[in-house]
Short mmCIF file of C-alpha atoms and ligand atoms in Angstrom, two decimals:
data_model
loop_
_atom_site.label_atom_id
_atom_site.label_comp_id
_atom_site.label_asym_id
_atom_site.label_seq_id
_atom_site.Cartn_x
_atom_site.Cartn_y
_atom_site.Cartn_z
CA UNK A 17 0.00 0.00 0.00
CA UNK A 18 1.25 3.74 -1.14
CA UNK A 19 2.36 5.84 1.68
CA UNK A 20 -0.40 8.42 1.20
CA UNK A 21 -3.02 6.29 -0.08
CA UNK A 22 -5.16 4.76 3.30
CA UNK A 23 -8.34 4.00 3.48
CA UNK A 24 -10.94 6.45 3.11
CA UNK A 25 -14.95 4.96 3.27
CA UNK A 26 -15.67 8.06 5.10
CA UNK A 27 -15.28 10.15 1.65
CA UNK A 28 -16.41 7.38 -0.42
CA UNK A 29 -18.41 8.96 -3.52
CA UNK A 30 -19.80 5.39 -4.21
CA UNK A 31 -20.23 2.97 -1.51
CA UNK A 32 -20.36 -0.03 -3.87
CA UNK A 33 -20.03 -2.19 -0.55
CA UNK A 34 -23.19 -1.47 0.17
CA UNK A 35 -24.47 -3.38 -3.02
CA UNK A 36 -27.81 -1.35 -2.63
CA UNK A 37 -30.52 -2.09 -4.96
CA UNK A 38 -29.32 -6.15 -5.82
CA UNK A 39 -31.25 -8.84 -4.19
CA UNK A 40 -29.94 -11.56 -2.01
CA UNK A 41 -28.03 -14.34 -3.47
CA UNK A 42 -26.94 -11.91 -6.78
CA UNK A 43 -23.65 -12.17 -5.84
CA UNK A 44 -20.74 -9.43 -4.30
CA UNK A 45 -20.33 -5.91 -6.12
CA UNK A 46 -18.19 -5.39 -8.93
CA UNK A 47 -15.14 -3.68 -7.55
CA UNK A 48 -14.23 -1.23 -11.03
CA UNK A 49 -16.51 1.81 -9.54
CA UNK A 50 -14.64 1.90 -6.12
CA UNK A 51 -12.41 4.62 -5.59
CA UNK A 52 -8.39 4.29 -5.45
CA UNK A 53 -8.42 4.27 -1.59
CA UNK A 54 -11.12 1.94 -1.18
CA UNK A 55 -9.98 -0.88 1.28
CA UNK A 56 -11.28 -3.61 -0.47
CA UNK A 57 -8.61 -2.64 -2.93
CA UNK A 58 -6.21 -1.37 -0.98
CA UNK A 59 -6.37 -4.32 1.46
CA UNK A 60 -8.00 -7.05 -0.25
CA UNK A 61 -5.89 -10.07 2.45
CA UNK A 62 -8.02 -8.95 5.31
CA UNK A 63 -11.88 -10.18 4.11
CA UNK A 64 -10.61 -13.91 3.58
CA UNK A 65 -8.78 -13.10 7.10
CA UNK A 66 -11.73 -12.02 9.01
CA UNK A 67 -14.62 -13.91 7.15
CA UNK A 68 -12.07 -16.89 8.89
CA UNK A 69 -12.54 -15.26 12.59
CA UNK A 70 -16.40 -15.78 11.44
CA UNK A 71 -16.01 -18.79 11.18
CA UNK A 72 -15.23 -19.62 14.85
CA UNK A 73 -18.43 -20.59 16.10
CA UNK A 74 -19.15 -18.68 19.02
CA UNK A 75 -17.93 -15.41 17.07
CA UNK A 76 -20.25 -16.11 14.49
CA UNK A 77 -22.90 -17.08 17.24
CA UNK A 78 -21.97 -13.69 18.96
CA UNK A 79 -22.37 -11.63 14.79
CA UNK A 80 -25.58 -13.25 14.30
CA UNK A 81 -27.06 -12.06 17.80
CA UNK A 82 -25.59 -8.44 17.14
CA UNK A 83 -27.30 -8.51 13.52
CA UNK A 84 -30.18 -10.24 14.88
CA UNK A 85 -30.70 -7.28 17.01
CA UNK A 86 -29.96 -4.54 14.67
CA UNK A 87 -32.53 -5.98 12.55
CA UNK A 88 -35.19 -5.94 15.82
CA UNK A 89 -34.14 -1.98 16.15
CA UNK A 90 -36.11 -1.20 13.00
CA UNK A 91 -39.73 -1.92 12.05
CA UNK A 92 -41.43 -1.84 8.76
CA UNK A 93 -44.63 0.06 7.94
CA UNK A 94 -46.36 0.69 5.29
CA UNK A 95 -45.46 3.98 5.47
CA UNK A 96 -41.96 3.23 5.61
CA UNK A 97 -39.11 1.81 8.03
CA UNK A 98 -38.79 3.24 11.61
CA UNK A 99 -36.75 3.19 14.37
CA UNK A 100 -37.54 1.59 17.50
CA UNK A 101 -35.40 1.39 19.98
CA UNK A 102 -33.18 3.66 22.10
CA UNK A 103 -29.55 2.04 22.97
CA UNK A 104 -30.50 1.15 26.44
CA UNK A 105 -33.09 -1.47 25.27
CA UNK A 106 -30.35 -2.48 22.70
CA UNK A 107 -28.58 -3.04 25.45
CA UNK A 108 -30.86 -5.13 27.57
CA UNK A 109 -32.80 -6.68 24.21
CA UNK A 110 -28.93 -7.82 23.22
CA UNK A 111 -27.94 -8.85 27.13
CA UNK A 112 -30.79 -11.16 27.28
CA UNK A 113 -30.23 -12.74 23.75
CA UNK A 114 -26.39 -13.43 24.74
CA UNK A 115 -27.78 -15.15 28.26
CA UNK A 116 -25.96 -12.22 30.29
CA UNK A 117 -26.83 -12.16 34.06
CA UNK A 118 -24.15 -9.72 35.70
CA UNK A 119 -23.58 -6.48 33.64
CA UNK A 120 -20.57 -4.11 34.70
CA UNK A 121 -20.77 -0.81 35.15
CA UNK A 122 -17.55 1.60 34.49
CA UNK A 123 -18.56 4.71 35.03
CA UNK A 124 -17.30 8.63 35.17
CA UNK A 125 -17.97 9.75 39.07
CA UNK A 126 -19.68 12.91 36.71
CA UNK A 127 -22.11 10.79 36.09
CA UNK A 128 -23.26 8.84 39.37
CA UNK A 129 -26.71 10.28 39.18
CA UNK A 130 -26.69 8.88 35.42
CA UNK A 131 -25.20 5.59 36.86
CA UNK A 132 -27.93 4.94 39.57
CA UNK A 133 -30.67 5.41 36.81
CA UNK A 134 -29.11 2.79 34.35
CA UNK A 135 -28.70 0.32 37.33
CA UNK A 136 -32.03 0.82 38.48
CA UNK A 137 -33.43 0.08 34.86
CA UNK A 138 -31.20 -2.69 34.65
CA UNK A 139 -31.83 -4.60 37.63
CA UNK A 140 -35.69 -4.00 37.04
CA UNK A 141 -35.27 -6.06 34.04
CA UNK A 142 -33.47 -8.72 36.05
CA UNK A 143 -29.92 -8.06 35.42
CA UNK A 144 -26.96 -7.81 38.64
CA UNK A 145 -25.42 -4.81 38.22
CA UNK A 146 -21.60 -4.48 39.44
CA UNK A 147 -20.33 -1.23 39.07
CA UNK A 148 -17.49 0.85 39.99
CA UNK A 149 -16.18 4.22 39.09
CA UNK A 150 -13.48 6.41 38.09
CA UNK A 151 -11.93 7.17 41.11
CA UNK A 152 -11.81 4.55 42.61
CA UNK A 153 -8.77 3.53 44.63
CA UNK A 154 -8.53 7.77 45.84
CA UNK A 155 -4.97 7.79 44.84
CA UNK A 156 -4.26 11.20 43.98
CA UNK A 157 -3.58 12.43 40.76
CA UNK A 158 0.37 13.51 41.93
CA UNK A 159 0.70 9.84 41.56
CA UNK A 160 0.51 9.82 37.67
CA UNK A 161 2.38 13.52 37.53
CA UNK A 162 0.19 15.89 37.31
CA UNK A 163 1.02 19.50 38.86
CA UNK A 164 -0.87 21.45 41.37
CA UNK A 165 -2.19 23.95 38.40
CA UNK A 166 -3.34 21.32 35.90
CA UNK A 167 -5.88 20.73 38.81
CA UNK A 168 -9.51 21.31 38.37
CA UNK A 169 -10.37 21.97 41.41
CA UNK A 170 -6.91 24.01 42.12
CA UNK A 171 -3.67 23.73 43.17
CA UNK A 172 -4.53 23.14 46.80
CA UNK A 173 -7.10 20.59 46.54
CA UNK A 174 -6.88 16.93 46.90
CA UNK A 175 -7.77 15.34 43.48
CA UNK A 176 -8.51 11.80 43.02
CA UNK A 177 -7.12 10.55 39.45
CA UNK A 178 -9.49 8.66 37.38
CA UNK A 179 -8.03 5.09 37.50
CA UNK A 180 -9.54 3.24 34.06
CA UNK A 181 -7.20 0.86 34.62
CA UNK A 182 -7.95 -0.24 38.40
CA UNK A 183 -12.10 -0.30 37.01
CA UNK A 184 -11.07 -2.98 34.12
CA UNK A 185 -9.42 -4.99 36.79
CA UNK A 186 -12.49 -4.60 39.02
CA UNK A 187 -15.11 -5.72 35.80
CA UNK A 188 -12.39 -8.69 34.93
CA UNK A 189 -12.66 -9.87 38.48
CA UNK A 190 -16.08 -9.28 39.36
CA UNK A 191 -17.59 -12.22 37.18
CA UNK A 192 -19.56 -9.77 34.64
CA UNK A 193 -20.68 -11.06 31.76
CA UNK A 194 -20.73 -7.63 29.51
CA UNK A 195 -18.68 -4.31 30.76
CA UNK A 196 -20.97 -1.23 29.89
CA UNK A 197 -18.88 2.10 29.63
CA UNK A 198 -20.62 4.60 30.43
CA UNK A 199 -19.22 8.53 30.57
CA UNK A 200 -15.78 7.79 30.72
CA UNK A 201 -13.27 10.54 29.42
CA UNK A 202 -11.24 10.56 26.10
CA UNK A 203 -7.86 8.63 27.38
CA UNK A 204 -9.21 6.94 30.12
CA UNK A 205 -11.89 5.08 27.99
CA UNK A 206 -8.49 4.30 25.67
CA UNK A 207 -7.33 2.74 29.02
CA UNK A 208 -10.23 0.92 30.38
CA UNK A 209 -10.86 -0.47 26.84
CA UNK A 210 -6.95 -1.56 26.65
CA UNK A 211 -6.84 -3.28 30.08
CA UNK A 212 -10.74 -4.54 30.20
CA UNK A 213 -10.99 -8.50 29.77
CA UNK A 214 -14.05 -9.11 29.11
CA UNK A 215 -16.73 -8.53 26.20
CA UNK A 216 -17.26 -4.78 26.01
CA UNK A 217 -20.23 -2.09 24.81
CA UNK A 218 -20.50 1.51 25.16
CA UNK A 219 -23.60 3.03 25.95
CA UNK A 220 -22.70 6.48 26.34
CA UNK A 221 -19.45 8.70 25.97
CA UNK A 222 -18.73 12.02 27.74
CA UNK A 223 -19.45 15.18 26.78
CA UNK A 224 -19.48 17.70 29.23
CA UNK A 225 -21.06 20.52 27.05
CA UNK A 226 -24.00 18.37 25.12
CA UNK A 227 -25.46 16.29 27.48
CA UNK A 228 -23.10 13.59 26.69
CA UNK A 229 -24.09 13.66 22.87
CA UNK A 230 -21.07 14.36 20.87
CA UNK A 231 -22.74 14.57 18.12
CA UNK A 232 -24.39 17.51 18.71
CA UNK A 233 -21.80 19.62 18.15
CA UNK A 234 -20.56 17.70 14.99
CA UNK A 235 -24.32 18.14 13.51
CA UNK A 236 -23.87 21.83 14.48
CA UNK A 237 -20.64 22.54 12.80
CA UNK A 238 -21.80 24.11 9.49
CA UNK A 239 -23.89 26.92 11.98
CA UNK A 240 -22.85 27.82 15.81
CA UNK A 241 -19.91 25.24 16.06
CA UNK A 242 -18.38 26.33 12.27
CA UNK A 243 -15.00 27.17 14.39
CA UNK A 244 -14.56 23.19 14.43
CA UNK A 245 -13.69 23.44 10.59
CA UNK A 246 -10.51 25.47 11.16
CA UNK A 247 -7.44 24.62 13.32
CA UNK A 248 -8.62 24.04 16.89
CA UNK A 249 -6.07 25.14 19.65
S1 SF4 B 317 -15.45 -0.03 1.39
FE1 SF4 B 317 -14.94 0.97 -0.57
S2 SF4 B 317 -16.90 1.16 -1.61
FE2 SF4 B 317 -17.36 0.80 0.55
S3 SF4 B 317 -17.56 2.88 1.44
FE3 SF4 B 317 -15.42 2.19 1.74
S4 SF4 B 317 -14.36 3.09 -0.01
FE4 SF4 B 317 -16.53 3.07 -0.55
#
């Protein structure tokens, strides 16, 4: 592969991958409309390569539930197809179909008031809940170098560091079936994820300013949030 020449599907003019419009058993796409740094062309080893993880049973038992319940998010009308469900009845619809009893909770200490509502809608629908959050362990965050003005709360305060790494450890040992992230911060998410054991979801990542919908900003960045299109600071 060309030094400058990566893959690119979120610029993709054609999205012949997609194979809209064919019916089922017509066969794969023709690959002469995709564009030069389409991965199919670019990296054409790693569908035999993965198609092969596939084919480990309880992978493909564990694709077929996912797709099973992407499929059960939707409903057709006869008006049209509709959404149906919001993530945290994914989340239990998809628990349930896997045979998950003990969920595990990693959460940002932001968002304990956020935490408490998703366990008590969790364990109402007959799931354990075992949850634990950032900073736990109170080891302060001198410990991992930070100086007394790159504290939020100032340089005088205690701080507790969030510990991403201690709350994997915590979910591996605590006999979860499915961690559920919920809130944690860009880095320590990076960490939890990196050190975390067992099968993983997200349902919902930090942001302080939009309610914890990233998005919102994103969808806003042709209008109030244009200053995302030049060079942040
Ligand atoms: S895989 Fe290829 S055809 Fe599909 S969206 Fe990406 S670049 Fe486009």
């Amino acid at each position: 592969m060309a030094k400058n020449n990566y893959p690119r599907c979120a610029k993709c003019p054609t999205r012949v991958c997609e194979n809209q419009g064919r019916k089922a058993g017509e066969g794969p796409p023709s690959l002469l409309k995709v564009p030069a740094f389409c991965p199919m062309k670019l990296m054409p080893e790693v569908y035999p390569a993965a198609m092969k993880e596939y084919d480990i049973p309880r992978v493909k038992e564990f694709a077929r539930r996912a797709s099973v319940q992407e499929f059960q998010c939707y409903e057709r009308l006869p008006d049209g197809r509709r959404t149906r469900l919001p993530r945290i009845e994914e989340l239990i619809q998809f628990a349930r179909k896997c045979g998950y009893r003990r969920l595990g909770l990693a959460h940002c200490g932001g968002l304990m008031y956020e935490a408490g509502l998703v366990t008590d809608i969790l364990e109402a629908n007959g799931f354990q809940v075992a949850s634990v959050q950032c900073k736990t362990g109170a080891v302060p965050k001198e410990r991992i170098g930070i100086a007394p003005n790159e504290k939020i709360a100032g340089p005088e305060a205690w701080e507790t560091m969030c510990n991403p790494i201690a709350q994997a450890m915590i979910v591996n040992q605590a006999g979860v079936d499915l961690a559920v992230m919920l809130g944690l911060c860009i880095g320590h998410d990076t960490l939890f994820i990196r050190y975390c054991d067992v099968p993983l979801t997200v349902l919902a990542v930090k942001d302080r300013v939009t309610g914890h919908n990233p998005l919102a900003a994103v969808y806003a960045s042709a209008t109030y949030y244009r200053r995302l299109r030049s060079k942040i600071d």
